[in-house]
Amino acid sequence: MNPPTDSDEFDPPNQSLGGQIAGTIEQLCLVGARVSVPLFVPIGVLFFAYLIGGYALMALGVWTPPYEFLSLTGDIYFAWLGFLSGLVICFGTGSLIGLAFLTEGEGRIHNEVSILASFIGFGFGAGVIRMTYSTVLTTLL
C-alpha cells in the first residue's frame, strides 16, 4: 500500500501579477490612511499654536519677530508648517482615494461622498503645498 500523497491538501490559487500589485497598493493605502491622522495631530497642533500663540504674543507686546509674521515668503516657520500640513493632508486623502477606488464599497452614496470629500481635501493640501514650496525650497538650498 502506498502512502497518501499531498494532493488532497488545499492549494491556494496563484494570484496574478496584477492582483499582487493591487494588493500591495491597497495595503500601502491602508497604512497611509491609518498613519496620516496621527501624523497630522502634532503638525496641526504646532501650526495652530504658532498662529494663535504668535498673534497673542504680538498683541501683548511680548514678541516682535524680525520678519513679517505669517508671510509666505518671509516667515519660514509658517511656510514649513503649512508645507508639512499640506503634505500630510495630501498623503491621507490620497490614501483614502486609492482605497475607495481599489475596494468598491457596499453603499454607493457613501463611497461617492467619501471620494468627493477626499478629492476636495487633496486639492486643499496640494494648494497649500503649491503656495509654500518656493519658500521651503529656498530654505533648503
Short mmCIF file of C-alpha atoms in Angstrom, two decimals:
data_model
loop_
_atom_site.label_atom_id
_atom_site.label_comp_id
_atom_site.label_asym_id
_atom_site.label_seq_id
_atom_site.Cartn_x
_atom_site.Cartn_y
_atom_site.Cartn_z
CA MET A 1 0.00 0.00 0.00
CA ASN A 2 1.33 3.43 -0.98
CA PRO A 3 1.33 6.33 1.50
CA PRO A 4 -1.16 9.10 0.74
CA THR A 5 0.15 11.94 -1.36
CA ASP A 6 -0.14 15.61 -0.56
CA SER A 7 -2.54 16.21 -3.43
CA ASP A 8 -5.51 16.00 -1.04
CA GLU A 9 -4.47 19.25 0.66
CA PHE A 10 -5.88 22.56 -0.42
CA ASP A 11 -3.52 24.61 -2.55
CA PRO A 12 -4.40 28.31 -2.60
CA PRO A 13 -4.77 29.63 -6.13
CA ASN A 14 -1.89 31.59 -7.52
CA GLN A 15 -2.61 35.29 -7.73
CA SER A 16 -1.84 37.12 -10.97
CA LEU A 17 0.80 39.82 -11.09
CA GLY A 18 -1.91 42.49 -11.42
CA GLY A 19 -3.68 41.10 -8.36
CA GLN A 20 -0.45 41.12 -6.37
CA ILE A 21 0.26 44.72 -7.38
CA ALA A 22 -3.30 45.79 -6.50
CA GLY A 23 -3.00 44.02 -3.13
CA THR A 24 0.27 45.79 -2.40
CA ILE A 25 -1.16 49.20 -3.37
CA GLU A 26 -4.21 48.52 -1.21
CA GLN A 27 -2.02 47.69 1.79
CA LEU A 28 0.05 50.86 1.24
CA CYS A 29 -3.11 52.97 1.02
CA LEU A 30 -4.46 51.34 4.18
CA VAL A 31 -1.25 52.08 6.07
CA GLY A 32 -1.23 55.64 4.68
CA ALA A 33 -4.79 56.27 5.80
CA ARG A 34 -4.06 54.91 9.28
CA VAL A 35 -0.79 56.83 9.70
CA SER A 36 -1.96 60.19 8.34
CA VAL A 37 -4.25 61.10 11.25
CA PRO A 38 -1.64 60.51 13.99
CA LEU A 39 0.85 62.37 11.79
CA PHE A 40 -1.43 65.37 11.34
CA VAL A 41 -2.16 65.80 15.05
CA PRO A 42 1.30 67.08 16.09
CA ILE A 43 1.81 69.05 12.88
CA GLY A 44 -1.65 70.62 13.12
CA VAL A 45 -1.18 71.45 16.80
CA LEU A 46 2.17 73.10 16.07
CA PHE A 47 0.69 75.03 13.15
CA PHE A 48 -2.26 76.38 15.13
CA ALA A 49 -0.10 77.02 18.21
CA TYR A 50 2.21 79.10 16.03
CA LEU A 51 -0.72 81.04 14.57
CA ILE A 52 -2.60 81.68 17.80
CA GLY A 53 0.49 81.98 20.00
CA GLY A 54 2.21 84.35 17.61
CA TYR A 55 -0.81 86.62 17.37
CA ALA A 56 -1.31 86.56 21.14
CA LEU A 57 2.35 87.29 21.90
CA MET A 58 2.42 90.09 19.34
CA ALA A 59 -0.81 91.60 20.70
CA LEU A 60 0.62 91.55 24.23
CA GLY A 61 3.84 93.18 23.02
CA VAL A 62 5.97 90.31 24.28
CA TRP A 63 7.28 89.23 20.90
CA THR A 64 8.16 91.18 17.80
CA PRO A 65 9.62 88.90 15.14
CA PRO A 66 12.42 90.26 12.92
CA TYR A 67 10.47 89.06 9.87
CA GLU A 68 6.95 89.67 8.58
CA PHE A 69 4.73 87.36 10.63
CA LEU A 70 2.65 84.90 8.54
CA SER A 71 4.23 85.96 5.27
CA LEU A 72 4.51 83.19 2.69
CA THR A 73 7.91 84.42 1.56
CA GLY A 74 9.35 85.89 4.76
CA ASP A 75 8.14 83.63 7.56
CA ILE A 76 9.93 80.30 7.12
CA TYR A 77 8.24 78.73 10.16
CA PHE A 78 4.79 79.46 8.74
CA ALA A 79 5.86 78.17 5.33
CA TRP A 80 7.34 74.95 6.72
CA LEU A 81 4.38 74.21 8.97
CA GLY A 82 1.97 74.89 6.11
CA PHE A 83 4.03 72.74 3.74
CA LEU A 84 4.12 69.83 6.19
CA SER A 85 0.39 70.17 6.85
CA GLY A 86 -0.30 70.09 3.12
CA LEU A 87 1.89 67.02 2.67
CA VAL A 88 0.10 65.12 5.40
CA ILE A 89 -3.32 66.14 4.06
CA CYS A 90 -2.38 65.00 0.54
CA PHE A 91 -0.91 61.77 1.91
CA GLY A 92 -4.02 60.92 3.92
CA THR A 93 -6.64 61.92 1.36
CA GLY A 94 -4.69 60.32 -1.47
CA SER A 95 -4.66 57.08 0.50
CA LEU A 96 -8.41 57.34 1.01
CA ILE A 97 -8.92 57.94 -2.72
CA GLY A 98 -6.81 54.91 -3.53
CA LEU A 99 -8.74 52.75 -1.07
CA ALA A 100 -12.07 53.94 -2.43
CA PHE A 101 -11.08 53.04 -5.98
CA LEU A 102 -9.46 49.71 -5.10
CA THR A 103 -12.18 48.46 -2.77
CA GLU A 104 -15.66 49.03 -4.07
CA GLY A 105 -17.78 49.89 -1.05
CA GLU A 106 -21.14 48.46 -0.14
CA GLY A 107 -23.06 51.71 -0.21
CA ARG A 108 -22.77 53.70 -3.43
CA ILE A 109 -23.68 57.06 -1.85
CA HIS A 110 -21.20 56.70 1.00
CA ASN A 111 -18.47 55.76 -1.45
CA GLU A 112 -19.19 58.73 -3.75
CA VAL A 113 -19.34 61.21 -0.87
CA SER A 114 -16.08 59.85 0.53
CA ILE A 115 -14.36 60.16 -2.83
CA LEU A 116 -15.65 63.72 -3.30
CA ALA A 117 -14.52 64.78 0.18
CA SER A 118 -11.13 63.15 -0.36
CA PHE A 119 -10.63 64.97 -3.67
CA ILE A 120 -11.55 68.28 -2.04
CA GLY A 121 -9.08 67.61 0.78
CA PHE A 122 -6.40 66.55 -1.69
CA GLY A 123 -6.90 69.75 -3.67
CA PHE A 124 -6.68 71.83 -0.50
CA GLY A 125 -3.46 70.10 0.58
CA ALA A 126 -1.95 70.47 -2.90
CA GLY A 127 -2.88 74.16 -2.91
CA VAL A 128 -1.11 74.69 0.42
CA ILE A 129 1.96 72.87 -0.89
CA ARG A 130 1.88 74.99 -4.05
CA MET A 131 1.78 78.22 -2.06
CA THR A 132 4.62 77.28 0.30
CA TYR A 133 7.03 75.15 -1.71
CA SER A 134 9.14 78.04 -3.03
CA THR A 135 9.94 79.29 0.46
CA VAL A 136 10.66 75.76 1.68
CA LEU A 137 12.98 75.09 -1.27
CA THR A 138 14.76 78.39 -0.65
CA THR A 139 15.48 77.39 2.95
CA LEU A 140 16.80 74.01 1.84
CA LEU A 141 19.09 75.36 -0.86
#
